[in-house]
Coordinates of C-alpha atoms in Angstrom, one line a residue:
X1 CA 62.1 -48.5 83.3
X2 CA 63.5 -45.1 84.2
X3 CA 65.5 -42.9 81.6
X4 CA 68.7 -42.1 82.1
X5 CA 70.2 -39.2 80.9
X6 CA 72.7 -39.5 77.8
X7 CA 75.9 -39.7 77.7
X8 CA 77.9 -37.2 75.7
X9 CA 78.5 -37.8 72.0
X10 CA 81.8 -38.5 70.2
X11 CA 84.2 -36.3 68.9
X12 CA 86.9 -36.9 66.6
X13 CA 90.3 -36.4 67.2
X14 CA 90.7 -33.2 65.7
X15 CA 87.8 -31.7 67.5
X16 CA 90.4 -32.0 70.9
X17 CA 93.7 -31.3 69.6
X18 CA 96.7 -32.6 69.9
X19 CA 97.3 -32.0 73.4
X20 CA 94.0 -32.2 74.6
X21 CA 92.9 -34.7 77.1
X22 CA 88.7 -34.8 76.5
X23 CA 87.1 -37.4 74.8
X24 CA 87.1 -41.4 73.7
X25 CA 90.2 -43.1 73.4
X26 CA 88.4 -45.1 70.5
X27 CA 88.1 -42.0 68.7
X28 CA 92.0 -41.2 68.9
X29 CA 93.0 -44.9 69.0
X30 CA 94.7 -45.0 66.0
X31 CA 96.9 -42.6 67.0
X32 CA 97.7 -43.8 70.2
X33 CA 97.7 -48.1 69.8
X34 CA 100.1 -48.0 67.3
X35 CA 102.9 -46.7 69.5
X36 CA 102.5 -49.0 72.7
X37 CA 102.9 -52.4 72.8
X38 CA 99.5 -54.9 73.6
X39 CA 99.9 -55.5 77.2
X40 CA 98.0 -58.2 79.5
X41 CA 95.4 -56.4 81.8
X42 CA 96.2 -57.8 85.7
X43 CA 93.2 -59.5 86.5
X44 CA 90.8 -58.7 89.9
X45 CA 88.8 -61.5 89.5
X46 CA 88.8 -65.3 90.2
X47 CA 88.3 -66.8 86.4
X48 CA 87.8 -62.9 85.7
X49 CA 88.1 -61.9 81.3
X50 CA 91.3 -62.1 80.1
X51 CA 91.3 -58.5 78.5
X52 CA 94.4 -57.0 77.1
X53 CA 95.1 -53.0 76.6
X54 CA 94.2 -52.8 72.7
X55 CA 91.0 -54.5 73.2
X56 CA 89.7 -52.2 75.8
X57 CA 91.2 -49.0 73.8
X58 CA 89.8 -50.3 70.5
X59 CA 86.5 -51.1 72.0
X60 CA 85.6 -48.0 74.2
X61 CA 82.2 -46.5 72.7
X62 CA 81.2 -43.2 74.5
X63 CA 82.4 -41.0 77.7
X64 CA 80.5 -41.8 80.4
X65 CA 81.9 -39.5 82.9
X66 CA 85.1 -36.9 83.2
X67 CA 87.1 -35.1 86.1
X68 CA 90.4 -33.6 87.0
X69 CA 90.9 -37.2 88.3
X70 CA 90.5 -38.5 84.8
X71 CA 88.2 -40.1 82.6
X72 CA 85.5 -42.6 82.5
X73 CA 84.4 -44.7 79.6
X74 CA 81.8 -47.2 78.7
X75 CA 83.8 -50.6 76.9
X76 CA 82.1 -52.7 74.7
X77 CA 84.5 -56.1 74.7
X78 CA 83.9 -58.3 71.9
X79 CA 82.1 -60.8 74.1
X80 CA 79.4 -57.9 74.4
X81 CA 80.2 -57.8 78.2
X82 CA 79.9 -53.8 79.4
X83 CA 82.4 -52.4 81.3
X84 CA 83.6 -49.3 82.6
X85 CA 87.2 -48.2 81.8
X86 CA 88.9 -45.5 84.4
X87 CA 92.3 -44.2 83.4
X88 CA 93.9 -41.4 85.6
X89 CA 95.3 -38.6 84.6
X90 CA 98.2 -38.0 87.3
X91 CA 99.2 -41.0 89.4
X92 CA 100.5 -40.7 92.9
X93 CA 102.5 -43.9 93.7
X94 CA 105.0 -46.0 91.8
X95 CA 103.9 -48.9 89.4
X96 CA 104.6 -51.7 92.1
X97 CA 102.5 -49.8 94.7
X98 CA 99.4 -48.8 92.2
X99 CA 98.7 -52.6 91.9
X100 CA 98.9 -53.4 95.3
X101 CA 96.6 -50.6 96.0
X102 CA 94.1 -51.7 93.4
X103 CA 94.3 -55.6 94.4
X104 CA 93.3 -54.5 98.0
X105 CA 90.7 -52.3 97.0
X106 CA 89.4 -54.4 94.6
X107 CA 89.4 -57.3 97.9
X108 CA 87.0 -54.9 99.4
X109 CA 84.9 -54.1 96.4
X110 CA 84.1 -57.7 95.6
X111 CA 82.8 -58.9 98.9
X112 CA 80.2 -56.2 98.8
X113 CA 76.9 -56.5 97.4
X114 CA 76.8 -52.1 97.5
X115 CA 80.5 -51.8 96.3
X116 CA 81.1 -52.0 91.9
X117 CA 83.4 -54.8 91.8
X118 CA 87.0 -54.2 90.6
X119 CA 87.6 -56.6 87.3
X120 CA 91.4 -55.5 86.1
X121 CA 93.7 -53.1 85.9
X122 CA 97.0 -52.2 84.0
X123 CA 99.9 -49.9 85.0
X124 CA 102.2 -48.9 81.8
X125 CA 104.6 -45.8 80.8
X126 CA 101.5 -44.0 78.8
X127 CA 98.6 -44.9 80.7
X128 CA 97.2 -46.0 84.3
X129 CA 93.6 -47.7 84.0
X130 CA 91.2 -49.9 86.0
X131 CA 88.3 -51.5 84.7
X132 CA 85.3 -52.1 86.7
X133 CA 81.7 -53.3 86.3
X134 CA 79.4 -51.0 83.9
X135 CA 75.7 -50.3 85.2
X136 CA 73.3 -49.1 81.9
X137 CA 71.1 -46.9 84.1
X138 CA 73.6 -45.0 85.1
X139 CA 74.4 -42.5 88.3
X140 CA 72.4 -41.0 90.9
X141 CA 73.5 -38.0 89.5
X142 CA 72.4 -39.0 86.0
X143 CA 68.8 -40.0 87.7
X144 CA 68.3 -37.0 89.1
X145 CA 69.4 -35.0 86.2
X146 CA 67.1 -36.6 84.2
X147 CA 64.0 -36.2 86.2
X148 CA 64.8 -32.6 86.7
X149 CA 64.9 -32.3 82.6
X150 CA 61.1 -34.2 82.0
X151 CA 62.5 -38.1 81.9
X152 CA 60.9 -40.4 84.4
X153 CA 61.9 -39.1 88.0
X154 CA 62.7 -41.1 91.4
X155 CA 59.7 -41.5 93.5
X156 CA 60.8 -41.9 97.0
X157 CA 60.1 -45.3 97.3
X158 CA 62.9 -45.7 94.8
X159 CA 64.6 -43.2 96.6
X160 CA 64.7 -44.9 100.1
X161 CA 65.9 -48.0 98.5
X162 CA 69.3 -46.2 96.9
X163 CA 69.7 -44.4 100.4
X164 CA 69.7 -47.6 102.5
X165 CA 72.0 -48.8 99.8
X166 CA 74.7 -46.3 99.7
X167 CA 74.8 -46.6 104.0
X168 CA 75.6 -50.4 103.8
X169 CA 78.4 -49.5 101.6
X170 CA 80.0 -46.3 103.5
X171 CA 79.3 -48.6 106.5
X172 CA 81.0 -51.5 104.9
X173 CA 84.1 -49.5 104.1
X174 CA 84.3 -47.5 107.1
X175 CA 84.3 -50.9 108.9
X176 CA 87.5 -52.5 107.5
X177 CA 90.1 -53.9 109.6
X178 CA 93.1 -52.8 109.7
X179 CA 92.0 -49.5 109.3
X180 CA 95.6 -48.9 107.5
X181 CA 97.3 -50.8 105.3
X182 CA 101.3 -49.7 104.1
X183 CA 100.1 -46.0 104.4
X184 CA 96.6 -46.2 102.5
X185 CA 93.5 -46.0 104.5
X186 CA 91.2 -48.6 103.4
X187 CA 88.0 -47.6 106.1
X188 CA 87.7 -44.2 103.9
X189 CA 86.5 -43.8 100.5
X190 CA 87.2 -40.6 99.9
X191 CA 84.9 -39.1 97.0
X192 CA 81.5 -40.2 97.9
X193 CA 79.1 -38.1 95.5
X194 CA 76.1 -38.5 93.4
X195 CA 78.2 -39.3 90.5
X196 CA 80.0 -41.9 92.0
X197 CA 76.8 -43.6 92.8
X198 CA 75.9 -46.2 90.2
X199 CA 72.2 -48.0 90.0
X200 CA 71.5 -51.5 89.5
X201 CA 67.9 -52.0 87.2
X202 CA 66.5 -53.2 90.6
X203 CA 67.4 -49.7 91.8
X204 CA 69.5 -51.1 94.8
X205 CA 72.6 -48.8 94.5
X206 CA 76.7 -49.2 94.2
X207 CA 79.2 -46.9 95.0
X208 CA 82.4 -46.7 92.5
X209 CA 85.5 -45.2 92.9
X210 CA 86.6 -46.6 96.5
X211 CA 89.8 -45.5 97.3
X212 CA 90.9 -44.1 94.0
X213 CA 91.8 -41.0 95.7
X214 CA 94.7 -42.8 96.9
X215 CA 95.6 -43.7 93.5
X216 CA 95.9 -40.7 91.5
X217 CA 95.9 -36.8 91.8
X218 CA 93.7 -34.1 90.4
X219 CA 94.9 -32.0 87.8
X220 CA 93.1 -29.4 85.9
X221 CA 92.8 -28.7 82.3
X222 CA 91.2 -26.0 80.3
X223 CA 87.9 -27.9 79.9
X224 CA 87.9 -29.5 83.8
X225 CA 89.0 -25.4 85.3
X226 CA 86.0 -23.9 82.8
X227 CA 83.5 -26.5 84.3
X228 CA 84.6 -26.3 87.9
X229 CA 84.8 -22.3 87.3
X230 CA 80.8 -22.9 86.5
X231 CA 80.0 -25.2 89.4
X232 CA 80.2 -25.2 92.7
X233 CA 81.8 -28.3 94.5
X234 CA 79.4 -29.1 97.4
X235 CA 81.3 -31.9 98.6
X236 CA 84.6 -32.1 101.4
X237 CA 87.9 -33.3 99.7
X238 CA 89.3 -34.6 102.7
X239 CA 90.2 -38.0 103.4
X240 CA 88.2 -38.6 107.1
X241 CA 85.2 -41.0 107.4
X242 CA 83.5 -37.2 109.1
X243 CA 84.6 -36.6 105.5
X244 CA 82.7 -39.2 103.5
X245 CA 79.7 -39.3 106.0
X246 CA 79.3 -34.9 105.4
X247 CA 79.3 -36.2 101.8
X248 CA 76.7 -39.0 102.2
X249 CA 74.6 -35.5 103.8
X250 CA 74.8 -33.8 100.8
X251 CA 73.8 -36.5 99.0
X252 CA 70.8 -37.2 100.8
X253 CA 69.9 -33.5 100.0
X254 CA 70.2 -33.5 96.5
X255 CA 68.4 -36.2 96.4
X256 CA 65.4 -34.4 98.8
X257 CA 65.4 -31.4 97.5
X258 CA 67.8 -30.7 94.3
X259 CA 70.2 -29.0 97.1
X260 CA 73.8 -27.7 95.1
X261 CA 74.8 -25.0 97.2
X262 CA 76.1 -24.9 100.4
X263 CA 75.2 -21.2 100.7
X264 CA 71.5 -23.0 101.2
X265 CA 72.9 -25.0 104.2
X266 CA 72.3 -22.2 106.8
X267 CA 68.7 -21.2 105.6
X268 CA 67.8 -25.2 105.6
X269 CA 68.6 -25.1 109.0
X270 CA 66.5 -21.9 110.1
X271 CA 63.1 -22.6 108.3
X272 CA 63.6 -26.6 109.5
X273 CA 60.6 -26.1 111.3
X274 CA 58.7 -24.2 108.4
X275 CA 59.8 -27.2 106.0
X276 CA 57.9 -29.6 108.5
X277 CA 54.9 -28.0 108.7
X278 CA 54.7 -27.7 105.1
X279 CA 54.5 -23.9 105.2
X280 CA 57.0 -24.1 102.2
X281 CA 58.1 -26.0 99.6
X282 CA 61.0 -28.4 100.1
X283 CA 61.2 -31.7 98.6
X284 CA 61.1 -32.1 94.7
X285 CA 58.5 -34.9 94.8
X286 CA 54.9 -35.9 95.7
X287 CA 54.3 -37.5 98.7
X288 CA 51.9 -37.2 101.8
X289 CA 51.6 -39.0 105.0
X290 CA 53.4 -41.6 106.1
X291 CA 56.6 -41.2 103.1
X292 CA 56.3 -37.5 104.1
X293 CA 57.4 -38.7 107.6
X294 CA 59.9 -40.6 106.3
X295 CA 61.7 -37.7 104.7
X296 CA 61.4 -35.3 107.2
X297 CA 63.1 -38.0 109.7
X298 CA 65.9 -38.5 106.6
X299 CA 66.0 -34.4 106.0
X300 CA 67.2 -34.4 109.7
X301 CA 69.6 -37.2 109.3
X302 CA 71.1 -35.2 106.6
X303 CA 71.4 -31.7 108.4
X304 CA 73.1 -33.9 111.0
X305 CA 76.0 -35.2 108.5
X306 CA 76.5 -32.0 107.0
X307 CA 77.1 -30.1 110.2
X308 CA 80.1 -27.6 110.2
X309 CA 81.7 -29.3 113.0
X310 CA 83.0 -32.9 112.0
X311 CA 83.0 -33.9 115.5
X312 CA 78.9 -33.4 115.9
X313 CA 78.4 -35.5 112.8
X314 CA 77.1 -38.7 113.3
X315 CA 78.7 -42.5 112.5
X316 CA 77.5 -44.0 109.5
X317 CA 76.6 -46.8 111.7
X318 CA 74.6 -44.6 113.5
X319 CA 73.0 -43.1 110.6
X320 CA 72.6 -46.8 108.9
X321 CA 70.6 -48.1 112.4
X322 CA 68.7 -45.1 112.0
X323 CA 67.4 -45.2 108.4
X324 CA 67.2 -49.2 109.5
X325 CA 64.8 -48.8 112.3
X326 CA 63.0 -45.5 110.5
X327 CA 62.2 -48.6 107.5
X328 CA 61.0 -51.0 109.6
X329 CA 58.6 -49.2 112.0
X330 CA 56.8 -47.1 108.6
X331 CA 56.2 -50.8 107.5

């Protein structure tokens, strides 16, 4: 089974201060239970865990993930059923309108093998969560991270099976009809990245966070403006299926190549032909013949989502029939 990388370690409340916004809330719930009332989590699910706030605040164990968006956190129930708790740190849209948001997307979510399923949600004065299905290997992004720090790395076997998995679900998504439902677009996800892309222990893939870009805002703290102030944000924040599929692209070249810069973009492009030949080093991991043809033919499926014009960027139906027919033939 392949490592994943850890998850951050607890801090007590001191450690983020009063004000702060980092960290479990097990580790400050003490403070925080006491002064809001146990409320009834809205369930997603048909026969889905009746789980109330307390319960999921008491039994978060460790930060699994953190944005401007919000925070992610791994939830222990008592049942010893994993999930994954989001709560938002700014949301857009009245109470009324957040859980008909989250009851659509979660619609969508759970009628998709390549979607994580939706399992409740809650919207009160001090805090707007959803709960969602947990995956103990983690993200892509964890994967890769890992294998780039000595754990057990992708081959590209494993490889090809998440990327055939994360185009059924961008293809599922940017097939729903209507397209628009009372002002949210529900054929876009939105924030399609390598963190958002969870792995099952069969290493098919999920993509999380569908649609939660229509549920809350960004907003930036001291700790999320010192990492992004570190970091460079590869990925297009605009809501447009061109959008999530020039995201899918830079997926695909992290995932060739360890590719976090767009300032690499242009010289990818110009030694294209170099790359092929093998006259220099592209792709982080072994291969040869046949599954060296297979990533070249992905490597130009990727160059052709990431283009600077949207409008040159190909459907993810395209791209899907493609990696489809590119599987089949190597067979």
């Amino acid at each position: 089974m392949l490592s994943r990388a850890f998850t951050k370690p607890k801090r007590s409340f001191k450690e983020y201060g009063e004000n702060s916004r980092s960290g479990s809330i097990s580790e400050y719930d003490d403070c925080i239970v006491g002064f809001i009332d146990d409320l009834p989590l809205i369930p997603c699910e048909n026969n889905g865990p009746s789980l109330s706030l307390k319960e999921v605040l008491r039994t978060s164990v460790s930060v699994i993930g953190e944005n401007a968006r919000g925070l992610t956190e791994k939830v222990v129930l008592s049942n010893a059923r994993l999930c994954t708790l989001k709560r938002f740190r700014k949301v857009i849209v009245r109470k009324s309108e957040f859980g008909r948001r989250v009851e659509k997307l979660a619609q969508v979510c759970n009628n998709c093998d390549y979607l994580v399923p939706i399992t409740a949600y809650l919207y009160a004065k001090r805090i707007k969560l959803v709960v969602s299905d947990y995956y103990p290997m983690g993200s892509l992004a964890d994967l890769l991270s890992g294998g780039r720090r000595g754990q057990t790395a992708l081959n590209w076997n494993e490889r090809v099976i998440i990327i055939e998995s994360i185009a059924r679900a961008i293809s599922f998504i940017h097939g729903q009809s209507p397209e628009t439902v009372k002002n949210m677009k529900m054929n876009v996800h939105g924030n399609i990245k390598s963190s958002n892309i969870m792995i099952n222990i069969d290493l098919t893939a999920r993509l999380s966070d569908y649609g939660f870009v229509q549920l809350a805002d960004c907003v930036e703290d001291c700790d999320t403006k010192e990492k992004h102030a570190t970091t460079h944000n590869i990925y297009c924040e605009k809501l447009s299926q061109k959008s999530d599929v020039f995201n899918f692209g830079m997926v695909l070249l992290d995932m060739l190549g360890a590719v976090q810069d767009l300032s690499y973009m242009d010289c990818i492009v110009k030694l294209k032909e170099s790359i092929k030949q093998g006259d220099i080093p592209f792709f982080e991991f072994h291969m040869k013949g046949k599954e060296r043809k297979q990533a070249l033919k992905v490597l130009e499926i990727a160059l052709a989502c990431t283009s600077s014009l949207p409008e040159t960027r190909p459907s993810v139906h395209q791209i899907l029939f493609d990696l489809t027919h590119l599987l089949k033939t190597s067979k």
